[in-house]
mmCIF file of C-alpha atoms in Angstrom:
data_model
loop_
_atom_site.group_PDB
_atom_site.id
_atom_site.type_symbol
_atom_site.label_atom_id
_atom_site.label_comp_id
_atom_site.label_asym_id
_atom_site.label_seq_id
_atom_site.Cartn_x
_atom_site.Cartn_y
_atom_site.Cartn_z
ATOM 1 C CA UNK A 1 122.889 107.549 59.786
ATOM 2 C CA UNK A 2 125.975 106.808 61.664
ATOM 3 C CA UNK A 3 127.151 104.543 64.504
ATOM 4 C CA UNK A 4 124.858 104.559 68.160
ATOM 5 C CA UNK A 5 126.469 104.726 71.396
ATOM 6 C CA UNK A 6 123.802 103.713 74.349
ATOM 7 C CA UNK A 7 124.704 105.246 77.186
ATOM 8 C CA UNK A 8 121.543 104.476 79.028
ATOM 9 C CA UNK A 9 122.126 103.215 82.379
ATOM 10 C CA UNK A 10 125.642 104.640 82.866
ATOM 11 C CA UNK A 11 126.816 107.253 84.950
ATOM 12 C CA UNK A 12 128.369 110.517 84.287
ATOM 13 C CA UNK A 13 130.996 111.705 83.339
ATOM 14 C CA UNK A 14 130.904 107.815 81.142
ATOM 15 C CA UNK A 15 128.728 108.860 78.249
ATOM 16 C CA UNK A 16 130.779 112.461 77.764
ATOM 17 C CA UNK A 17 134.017 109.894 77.671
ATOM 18 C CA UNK A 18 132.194 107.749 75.363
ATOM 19 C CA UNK A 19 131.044 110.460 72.895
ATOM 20 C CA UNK A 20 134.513 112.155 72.860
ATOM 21 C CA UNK A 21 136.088 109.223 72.377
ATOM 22 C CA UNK A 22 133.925 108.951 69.047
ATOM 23 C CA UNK A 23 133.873 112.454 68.312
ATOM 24 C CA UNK A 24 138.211 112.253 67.964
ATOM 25 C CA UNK A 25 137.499 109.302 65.908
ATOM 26 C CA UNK A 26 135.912 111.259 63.391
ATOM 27 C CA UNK A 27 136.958 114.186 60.941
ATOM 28 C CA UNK A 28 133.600 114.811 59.590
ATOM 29 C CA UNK A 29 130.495 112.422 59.776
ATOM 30 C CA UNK A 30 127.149 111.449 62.096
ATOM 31 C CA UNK A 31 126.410 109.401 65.048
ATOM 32 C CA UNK A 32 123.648 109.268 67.583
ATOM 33 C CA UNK A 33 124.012 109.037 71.219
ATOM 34 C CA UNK A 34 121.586 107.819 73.722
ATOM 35 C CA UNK A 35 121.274 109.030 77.327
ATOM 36 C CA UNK A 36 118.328 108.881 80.215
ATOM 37 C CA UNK A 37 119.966 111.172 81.905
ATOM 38 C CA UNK A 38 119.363 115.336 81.651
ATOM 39 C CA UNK A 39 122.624 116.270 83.292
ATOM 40 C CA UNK A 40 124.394 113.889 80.046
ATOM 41 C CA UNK A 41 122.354 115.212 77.917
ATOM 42 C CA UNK A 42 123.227 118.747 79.239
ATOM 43 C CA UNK A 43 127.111 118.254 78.806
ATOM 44 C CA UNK A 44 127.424 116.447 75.560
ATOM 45 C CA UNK A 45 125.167 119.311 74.158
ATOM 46 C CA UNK A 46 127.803 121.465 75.388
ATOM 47 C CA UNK A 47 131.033 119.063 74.918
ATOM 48 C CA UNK A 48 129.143 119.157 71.010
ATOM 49 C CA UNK A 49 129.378 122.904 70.737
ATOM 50 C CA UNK A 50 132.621 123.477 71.911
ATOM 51 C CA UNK A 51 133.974 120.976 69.182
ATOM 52 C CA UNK A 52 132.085 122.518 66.436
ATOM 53 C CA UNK A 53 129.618 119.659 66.153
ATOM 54 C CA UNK A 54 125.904 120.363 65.531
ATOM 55 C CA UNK A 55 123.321 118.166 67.984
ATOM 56 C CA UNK A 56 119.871 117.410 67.469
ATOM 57 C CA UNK A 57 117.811 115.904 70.338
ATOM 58 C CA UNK A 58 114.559 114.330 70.673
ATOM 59 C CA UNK A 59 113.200 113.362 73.729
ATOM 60 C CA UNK A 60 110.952 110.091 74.632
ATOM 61 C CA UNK A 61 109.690 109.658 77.897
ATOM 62 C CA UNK A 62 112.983 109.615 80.521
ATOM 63 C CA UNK A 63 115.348 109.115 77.381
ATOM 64 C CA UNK A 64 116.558 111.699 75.107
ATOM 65 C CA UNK A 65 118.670 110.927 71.372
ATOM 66 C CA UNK A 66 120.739 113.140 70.579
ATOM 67 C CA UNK A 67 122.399 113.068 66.956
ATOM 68 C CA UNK A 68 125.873 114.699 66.393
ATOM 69 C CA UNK A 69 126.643 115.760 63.092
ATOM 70 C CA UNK A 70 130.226 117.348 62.207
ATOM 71 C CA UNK A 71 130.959 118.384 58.338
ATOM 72 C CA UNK A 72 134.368 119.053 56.799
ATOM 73 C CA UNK A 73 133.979 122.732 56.717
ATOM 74 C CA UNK A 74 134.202 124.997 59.706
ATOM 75 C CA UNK A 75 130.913 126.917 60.520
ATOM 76 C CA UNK A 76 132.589 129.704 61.766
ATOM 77 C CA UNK A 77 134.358 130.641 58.751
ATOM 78 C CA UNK A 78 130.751 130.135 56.557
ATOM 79 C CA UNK A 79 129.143 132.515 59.126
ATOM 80 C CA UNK A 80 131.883 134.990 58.754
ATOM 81 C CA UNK A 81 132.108 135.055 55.348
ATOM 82 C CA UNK A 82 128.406 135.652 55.001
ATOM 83 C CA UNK A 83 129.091 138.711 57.748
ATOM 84 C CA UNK A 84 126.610 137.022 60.404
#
């Protein structure tokens, strides 16, 4: 696995900031993000899609993980090509 931002404990819009600032760090690659806060969760799931990064996110308690995973190729062209 990848790096781990905790972003437990700070406010929005910080842990969108933090993740984009990691996800324009990276060309392809992992890392894990953790929030206790729905309405981050919520928007990095969605900052995620936009970019073309897949999430995974388990939830414990209050907190929720979320794992970002971006690969080299672009999904959209795979989907297309298979005529999804």
């Amino acid at each position: 696995m990848g790096d781990m931002i905790d972003a437990r404990g700070l406010s929005c819009p910080q842990p969108v900031f933090e993740t984009r600032k990691k996800m324009l760090s990276l060309s392809h690659g992992n890392f894990t993000v953790l929030v206790d806060s729905p309405t981050a969760r919520d928007n990095i799931i969605r900052l995620a899609a936009g970019q073309g990064w897949r999430t995974v996110v388990e939830t414990s308690h209050d907190e929720y993980t979320i794992s970002l995973e971006k690969t080299c190729g672009d999904a959209s062209q795979i989907f297309s090509a298979e005529g999804l």
